[in-house]
Tab-separated table of C-alpha atoms in Angstrom:
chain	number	residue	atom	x	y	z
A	1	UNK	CA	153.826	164.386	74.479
A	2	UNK	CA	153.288	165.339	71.177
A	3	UNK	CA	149.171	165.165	69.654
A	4	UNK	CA	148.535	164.887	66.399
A	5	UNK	CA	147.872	168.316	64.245
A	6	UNK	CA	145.313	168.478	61.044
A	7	UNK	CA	146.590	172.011	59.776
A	8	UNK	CA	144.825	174.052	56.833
A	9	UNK	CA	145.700	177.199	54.925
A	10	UNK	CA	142.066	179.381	54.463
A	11	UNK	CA	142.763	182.327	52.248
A	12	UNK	CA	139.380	184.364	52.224
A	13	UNK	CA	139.546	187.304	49.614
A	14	UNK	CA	136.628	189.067	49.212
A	15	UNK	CA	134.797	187.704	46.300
A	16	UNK	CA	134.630	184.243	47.391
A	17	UNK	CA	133.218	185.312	51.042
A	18	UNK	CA	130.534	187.100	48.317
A	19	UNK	CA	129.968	184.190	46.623
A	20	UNK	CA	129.508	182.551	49.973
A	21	UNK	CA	127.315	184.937	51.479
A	22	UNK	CA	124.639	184.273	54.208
A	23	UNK	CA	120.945	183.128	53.176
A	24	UNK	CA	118.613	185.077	54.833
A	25	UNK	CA	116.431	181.766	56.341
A	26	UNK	CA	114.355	181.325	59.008
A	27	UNK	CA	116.213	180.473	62.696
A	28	UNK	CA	116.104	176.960	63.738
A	29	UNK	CA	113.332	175.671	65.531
A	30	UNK	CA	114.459	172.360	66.744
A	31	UNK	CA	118.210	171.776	68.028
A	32	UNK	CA	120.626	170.698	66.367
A	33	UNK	CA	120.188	173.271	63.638
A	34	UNK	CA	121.529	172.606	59.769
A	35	UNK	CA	124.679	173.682	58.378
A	36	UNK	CA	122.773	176.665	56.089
A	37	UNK	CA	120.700	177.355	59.342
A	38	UNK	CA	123.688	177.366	61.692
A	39	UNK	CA	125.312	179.713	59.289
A	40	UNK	CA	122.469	182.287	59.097
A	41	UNK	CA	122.452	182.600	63.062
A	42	UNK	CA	126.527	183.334	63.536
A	43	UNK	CA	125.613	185.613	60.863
A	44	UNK	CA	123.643	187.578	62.875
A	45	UNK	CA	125.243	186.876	66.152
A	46	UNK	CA	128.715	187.528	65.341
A	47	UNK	CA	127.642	191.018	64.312
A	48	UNK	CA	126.587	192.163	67.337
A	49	UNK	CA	130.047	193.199	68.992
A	50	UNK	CA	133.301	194.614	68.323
A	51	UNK	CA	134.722	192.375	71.172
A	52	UNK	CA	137.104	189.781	69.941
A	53	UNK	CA	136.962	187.764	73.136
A	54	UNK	CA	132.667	187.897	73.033
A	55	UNK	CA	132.581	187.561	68.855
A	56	UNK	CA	134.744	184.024	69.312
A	57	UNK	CA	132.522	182.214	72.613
A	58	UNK	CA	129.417	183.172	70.382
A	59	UNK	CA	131.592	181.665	67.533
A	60	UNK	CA	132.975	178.641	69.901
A	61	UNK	CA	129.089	177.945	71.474
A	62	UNK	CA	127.166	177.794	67.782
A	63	UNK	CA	129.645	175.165	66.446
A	64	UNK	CA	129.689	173.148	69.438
A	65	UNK	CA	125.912	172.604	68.581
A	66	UNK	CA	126.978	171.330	65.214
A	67	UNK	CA	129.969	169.701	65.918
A	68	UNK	CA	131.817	167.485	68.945
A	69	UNK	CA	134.277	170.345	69.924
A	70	UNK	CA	136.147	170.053	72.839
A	71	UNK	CA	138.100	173.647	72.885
A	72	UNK	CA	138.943	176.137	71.000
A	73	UNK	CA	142.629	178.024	70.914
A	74	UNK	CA	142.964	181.502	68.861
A	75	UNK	CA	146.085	183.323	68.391
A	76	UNK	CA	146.731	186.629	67.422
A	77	UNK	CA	150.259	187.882	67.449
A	78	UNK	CA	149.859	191.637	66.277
A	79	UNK	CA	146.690	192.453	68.785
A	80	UNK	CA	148.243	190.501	71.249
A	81	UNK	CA	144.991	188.022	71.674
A	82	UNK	CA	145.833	184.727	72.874
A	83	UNK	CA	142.717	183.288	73.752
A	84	UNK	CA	141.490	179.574	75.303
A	85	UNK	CA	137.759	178.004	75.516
A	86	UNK	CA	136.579	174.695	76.675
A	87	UNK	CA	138.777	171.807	77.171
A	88	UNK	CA	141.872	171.292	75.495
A	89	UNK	CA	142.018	167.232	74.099
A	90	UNK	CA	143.950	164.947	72.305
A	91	UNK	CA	143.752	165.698	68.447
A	92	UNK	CA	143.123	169.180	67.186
A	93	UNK	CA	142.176	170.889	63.490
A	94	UNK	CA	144.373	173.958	63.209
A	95	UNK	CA	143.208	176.664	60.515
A	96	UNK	CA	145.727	179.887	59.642
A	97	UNK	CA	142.822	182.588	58.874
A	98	UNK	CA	143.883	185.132	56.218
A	99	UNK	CA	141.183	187.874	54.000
A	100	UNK	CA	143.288	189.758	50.988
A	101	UNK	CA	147.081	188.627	52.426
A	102	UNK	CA	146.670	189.540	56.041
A	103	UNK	CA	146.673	187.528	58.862
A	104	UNK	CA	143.885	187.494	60.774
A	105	UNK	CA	145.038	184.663	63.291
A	106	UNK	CA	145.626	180.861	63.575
A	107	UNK	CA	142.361	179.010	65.244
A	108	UNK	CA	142.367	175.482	66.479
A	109	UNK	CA	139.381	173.496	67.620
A	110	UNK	CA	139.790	170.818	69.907
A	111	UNK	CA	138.348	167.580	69.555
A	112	UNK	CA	137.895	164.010	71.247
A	113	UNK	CA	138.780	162.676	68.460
A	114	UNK	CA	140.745	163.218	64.893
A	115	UNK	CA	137.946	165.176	62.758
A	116	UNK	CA	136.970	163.519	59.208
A	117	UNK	CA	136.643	164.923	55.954
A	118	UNK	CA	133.188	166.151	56.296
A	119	UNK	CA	133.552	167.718	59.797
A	120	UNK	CA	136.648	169.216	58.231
A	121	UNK	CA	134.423	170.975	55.162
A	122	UNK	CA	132.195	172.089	57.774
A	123	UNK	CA	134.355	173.509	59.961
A	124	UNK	CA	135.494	175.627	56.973
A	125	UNK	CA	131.773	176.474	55.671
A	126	UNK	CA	131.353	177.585	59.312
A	127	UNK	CA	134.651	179.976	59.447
A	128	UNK	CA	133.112	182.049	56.709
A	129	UNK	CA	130.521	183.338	58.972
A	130	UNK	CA	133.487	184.590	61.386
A	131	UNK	CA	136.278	186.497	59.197
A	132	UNK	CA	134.227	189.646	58.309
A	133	UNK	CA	133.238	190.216	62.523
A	134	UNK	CA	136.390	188.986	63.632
A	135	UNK	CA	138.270	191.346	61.436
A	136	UNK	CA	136.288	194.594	62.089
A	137	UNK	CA	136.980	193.808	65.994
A	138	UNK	CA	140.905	192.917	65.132
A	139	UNK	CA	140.802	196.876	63.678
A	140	UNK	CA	138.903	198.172	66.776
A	141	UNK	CA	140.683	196.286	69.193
A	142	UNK	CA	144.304	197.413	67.438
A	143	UNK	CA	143.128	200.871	67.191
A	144	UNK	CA	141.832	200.725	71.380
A	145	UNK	CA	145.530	199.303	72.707
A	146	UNK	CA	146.990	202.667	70.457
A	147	UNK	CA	145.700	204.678	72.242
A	148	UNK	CA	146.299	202.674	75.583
A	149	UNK	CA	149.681	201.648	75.232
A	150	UNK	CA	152.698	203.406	76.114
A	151	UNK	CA	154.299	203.066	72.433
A	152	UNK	CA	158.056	202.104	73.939
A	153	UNK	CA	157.311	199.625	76.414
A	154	UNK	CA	154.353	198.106	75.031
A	155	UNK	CA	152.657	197.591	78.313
A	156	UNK	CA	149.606	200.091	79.220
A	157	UNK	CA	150.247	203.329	80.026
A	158	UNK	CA	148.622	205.487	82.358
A	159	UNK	CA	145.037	205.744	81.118
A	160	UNK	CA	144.947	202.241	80.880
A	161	UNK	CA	146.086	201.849	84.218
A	162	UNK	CA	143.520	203.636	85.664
A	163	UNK	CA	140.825	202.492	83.398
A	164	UNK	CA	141.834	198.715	84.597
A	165	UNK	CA	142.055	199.718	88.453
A	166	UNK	CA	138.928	201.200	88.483
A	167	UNK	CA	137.470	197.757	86.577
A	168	UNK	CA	139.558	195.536	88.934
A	169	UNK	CA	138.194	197.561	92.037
A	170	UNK	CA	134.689	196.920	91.048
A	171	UNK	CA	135.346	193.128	90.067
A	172	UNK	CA	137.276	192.444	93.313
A	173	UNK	CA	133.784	194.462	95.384
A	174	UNK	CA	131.176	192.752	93.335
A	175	UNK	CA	132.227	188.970	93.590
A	176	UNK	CA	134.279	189.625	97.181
A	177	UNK	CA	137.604	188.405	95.491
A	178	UNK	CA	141.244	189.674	96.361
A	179	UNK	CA	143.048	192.435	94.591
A	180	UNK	CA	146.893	193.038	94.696
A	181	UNK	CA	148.718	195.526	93.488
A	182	UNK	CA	152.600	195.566	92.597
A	183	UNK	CA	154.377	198.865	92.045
A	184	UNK	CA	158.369	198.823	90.906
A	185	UNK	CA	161.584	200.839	89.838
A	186	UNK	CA	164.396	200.063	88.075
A	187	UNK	CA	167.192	200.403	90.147
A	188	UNK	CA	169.627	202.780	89.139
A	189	UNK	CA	168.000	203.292	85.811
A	190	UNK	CA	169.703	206.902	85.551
A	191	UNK	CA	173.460	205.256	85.782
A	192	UNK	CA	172.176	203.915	82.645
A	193	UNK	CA	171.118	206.784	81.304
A	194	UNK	CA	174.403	208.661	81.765
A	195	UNK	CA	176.845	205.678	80.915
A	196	UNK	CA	175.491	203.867	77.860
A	197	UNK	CA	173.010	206.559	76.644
A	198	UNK	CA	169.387	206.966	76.410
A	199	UNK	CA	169.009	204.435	73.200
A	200	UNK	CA	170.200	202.084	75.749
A	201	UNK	CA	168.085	203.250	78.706
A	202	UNK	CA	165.253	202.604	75.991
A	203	UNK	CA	166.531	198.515	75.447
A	204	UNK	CA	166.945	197.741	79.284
A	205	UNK	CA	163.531	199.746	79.478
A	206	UNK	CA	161.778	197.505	76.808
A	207	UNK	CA	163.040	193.865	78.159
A	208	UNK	CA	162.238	194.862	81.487
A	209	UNK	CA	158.790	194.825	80.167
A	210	UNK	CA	159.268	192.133	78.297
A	211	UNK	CA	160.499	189.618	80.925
A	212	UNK	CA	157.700	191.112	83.729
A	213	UNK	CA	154.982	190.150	80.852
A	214	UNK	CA	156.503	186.544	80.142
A	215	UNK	CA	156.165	185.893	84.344
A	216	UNK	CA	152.940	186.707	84.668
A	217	UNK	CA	149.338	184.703	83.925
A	218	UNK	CA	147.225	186.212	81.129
A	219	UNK	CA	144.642	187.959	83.667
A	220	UNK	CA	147.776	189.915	85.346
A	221	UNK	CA	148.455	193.357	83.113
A	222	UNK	CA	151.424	195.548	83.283
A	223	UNK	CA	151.464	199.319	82.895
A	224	UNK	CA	154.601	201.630	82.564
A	225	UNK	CA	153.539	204.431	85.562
A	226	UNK	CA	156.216	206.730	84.447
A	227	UNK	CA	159.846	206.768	83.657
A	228	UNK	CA	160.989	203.558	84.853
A	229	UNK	CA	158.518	202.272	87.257
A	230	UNK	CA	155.907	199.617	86.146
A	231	UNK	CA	152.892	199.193	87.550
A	232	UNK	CA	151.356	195.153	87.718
A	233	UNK	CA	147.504	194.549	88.754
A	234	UNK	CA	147.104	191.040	89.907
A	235	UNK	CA	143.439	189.985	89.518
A	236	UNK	CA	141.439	187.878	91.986
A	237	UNK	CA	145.427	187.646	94.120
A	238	UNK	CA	145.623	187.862	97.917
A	239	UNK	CA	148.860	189.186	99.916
A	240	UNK	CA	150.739	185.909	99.896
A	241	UNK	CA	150.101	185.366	96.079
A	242	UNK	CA	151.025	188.621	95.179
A	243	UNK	CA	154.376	188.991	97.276
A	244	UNK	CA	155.577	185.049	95.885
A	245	UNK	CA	154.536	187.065	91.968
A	246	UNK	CA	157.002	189.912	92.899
A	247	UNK	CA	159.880	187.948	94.308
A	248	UNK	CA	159.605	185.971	90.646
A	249	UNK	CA	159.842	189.206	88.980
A	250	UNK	CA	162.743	190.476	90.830
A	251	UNK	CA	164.333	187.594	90.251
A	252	UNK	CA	163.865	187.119	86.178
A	253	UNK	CA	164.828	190.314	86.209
A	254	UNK	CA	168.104	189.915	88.049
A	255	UNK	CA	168.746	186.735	86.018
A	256	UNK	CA	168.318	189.116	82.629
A	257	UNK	CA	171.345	189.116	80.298
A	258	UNK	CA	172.603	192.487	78.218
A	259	UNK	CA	175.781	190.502	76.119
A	260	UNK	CA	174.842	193.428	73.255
A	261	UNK	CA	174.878	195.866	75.158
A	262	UNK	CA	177.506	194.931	78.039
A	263	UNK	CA	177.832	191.939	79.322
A	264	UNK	CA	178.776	192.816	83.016
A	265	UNK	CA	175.293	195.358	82.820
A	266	UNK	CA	172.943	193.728	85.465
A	267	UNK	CA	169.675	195.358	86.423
A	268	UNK	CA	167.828	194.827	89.187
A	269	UNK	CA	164.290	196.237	90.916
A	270	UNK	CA	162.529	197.409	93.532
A	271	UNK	CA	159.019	196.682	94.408
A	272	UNK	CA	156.304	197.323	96.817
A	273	UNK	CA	153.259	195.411	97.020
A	274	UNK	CA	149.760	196.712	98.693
A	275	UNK	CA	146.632	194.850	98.877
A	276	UNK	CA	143.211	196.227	98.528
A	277	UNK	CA	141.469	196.641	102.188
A	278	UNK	CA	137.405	196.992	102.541
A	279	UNK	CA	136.122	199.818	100.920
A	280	UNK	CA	139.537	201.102	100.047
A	281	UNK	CA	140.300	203.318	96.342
A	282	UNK	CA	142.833	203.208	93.662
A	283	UNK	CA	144.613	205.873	94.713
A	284	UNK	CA	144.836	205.010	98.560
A	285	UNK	CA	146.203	201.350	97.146
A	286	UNK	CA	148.508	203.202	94.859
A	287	UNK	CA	149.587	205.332	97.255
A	288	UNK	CA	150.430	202.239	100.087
A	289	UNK	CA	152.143	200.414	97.043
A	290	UNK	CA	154.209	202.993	96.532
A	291	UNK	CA	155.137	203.900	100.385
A	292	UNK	CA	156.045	199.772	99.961
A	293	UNK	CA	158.355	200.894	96.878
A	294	UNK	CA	160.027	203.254	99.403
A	295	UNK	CA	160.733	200.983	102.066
A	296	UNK	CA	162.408	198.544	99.518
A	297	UNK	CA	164.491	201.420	98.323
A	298	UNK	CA	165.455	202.572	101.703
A	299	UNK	CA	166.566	199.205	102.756
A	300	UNK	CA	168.888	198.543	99.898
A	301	UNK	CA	167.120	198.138	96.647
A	302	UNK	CA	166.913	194.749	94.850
A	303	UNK	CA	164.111	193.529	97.139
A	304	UNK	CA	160.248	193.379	98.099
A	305	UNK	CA	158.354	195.213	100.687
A	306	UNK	CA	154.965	194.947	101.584
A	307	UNK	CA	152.290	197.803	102.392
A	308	UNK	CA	151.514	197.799	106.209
């Protein structure tokens, strides 16, 4: 079912945020607050972090005292942010954010009903307040995944892995949730290698990634462990979830076409899957997941097997 879309173009250069600048007023007292008072508080509050995630609910929670908003949907391709608040609705305002000819993301508020002219100019009044914040943490955030990303694959890469196991192992023994833990190898990967050359080990290497990334939900992550083995946390995922999650990537990857390249190449994978027990560490569920890995490979390859 298609919904109806009220799109706008905001180009923000640098003068006219100036012109626009924030009016150094008292807070509100009584709720809801004025469009000039509103805009003096996300002043202040969206300059508090460099999180993009945090900046935006601060962002999303002052206009919804302002405004009937629903949800809110932000997109940002090139810091791969994709990020959903509230409750998504019928009829939506969509705004393509821009400062001095770059992108800085498309935003879309939800609403229960089609927003009028004036909510409209509002909503536009109120996106000044955000592009300065949301464009120092686009920089930060950009420059953080450099230096956590393996540059080929574009998944994490080992400091990032064990930065987000460490994290997920804390989450999983604060709020008593489940933590699983898929490790897997390209099968074969040096045949590869050898036959069609290391540029091509590189493209089966890189849409491996990509099709493991397009299977999984946004709170999954994958991380390239080392040659060709990936690495895939599954947040808040017990043993059943996690070994149904690996057949589905063992299967999209088996189902992956190479025409450029060759079209009788097929790849498949091998995975183990391990499951955090009470008490246990990152490197004892590494080390199970990768016994698992073993087992898979012993057995024939092109299958799951799952830590004892």
């Amino acid at each position: 079912m298609n919904f109806p879309t009220q799109t706008h173009a905001i180009d923000f250069d640098t003068a006219e945020l100036q012109r626009l600048g924030f009016r150094n007023r008292p807070d509100a007292v009584l709720p809801p607050p004025s469009l000039p008072e509103l805009v003096y508080q996300l002043g202040r509050q969206l300059q508090t972090s460099l999180e993009a995630e945090r900046i935006l609910t601060l962002f999303f929670q002052g206009v919804q005292r302002f405004l009937p908003l629903s949800g809110l949907v932000y997109r940002h391709i090139e810091s791969d942010l994709h990020l959903r608040l509230g409750e998504m609705s019928s009829d939506s305002a969509s705004f393509h954010l821009r400062h001095e000819g770059k992108c800085i993301g498309e935003l879309e508020f939800q609403g229960a009903k089609p927003f009028d002219t004036r909510q409209l100019s509002d909503l536009e009044s109120l996106l000044v307040c955000l592009v300065y914040p949301l464009l120092n943490a686009l920089l930060y955030r950009i420059a953080t995944q450099t230096a956590l990303r393996d540059p080929l694959t574009s998944t994490g890469n080992r400091i990032a892995m064990d930065q987000g196991l460490a994290r997920e192992i804390e989450i999983s023994s604060r709020h008593k949730q489940p933590l699983s833990l898929l490790m897997l190898d390209i099968d074969h990967f040096k045949k590869v290698n050898d036959e069609y050359g290391h540029h091509t080990g590189d493209d089966v290497l890189k849409t491996v990634a990509q099709s493991l990334k397009a299977q999984l939900r946004n709170i999954d992550r994958v991380f390239r462990y080392g040659g060709e083995e990936f690495v895939v946390i599954l947040s808040n995922t017990g043993a059943t979830a996690a070994e149904l999650i690996g057949e589905r990537l063992r299967q999209a990857v088996r189902n992956l076409e190479f025409r450029e390249l060759d079209p009788a190449l097929t790849m498949t994978v091998s995975l183990g899957c391990s499951t955090l027990l009470p008490t246990e560490t990152a490197d004892s569920l590494l080390r199970r997941a990768d016994n698992a890995l073993y087992v898979a490979k012993r057995e024939g390859r092109n299958r799951l097997a799952m830590a004892s």
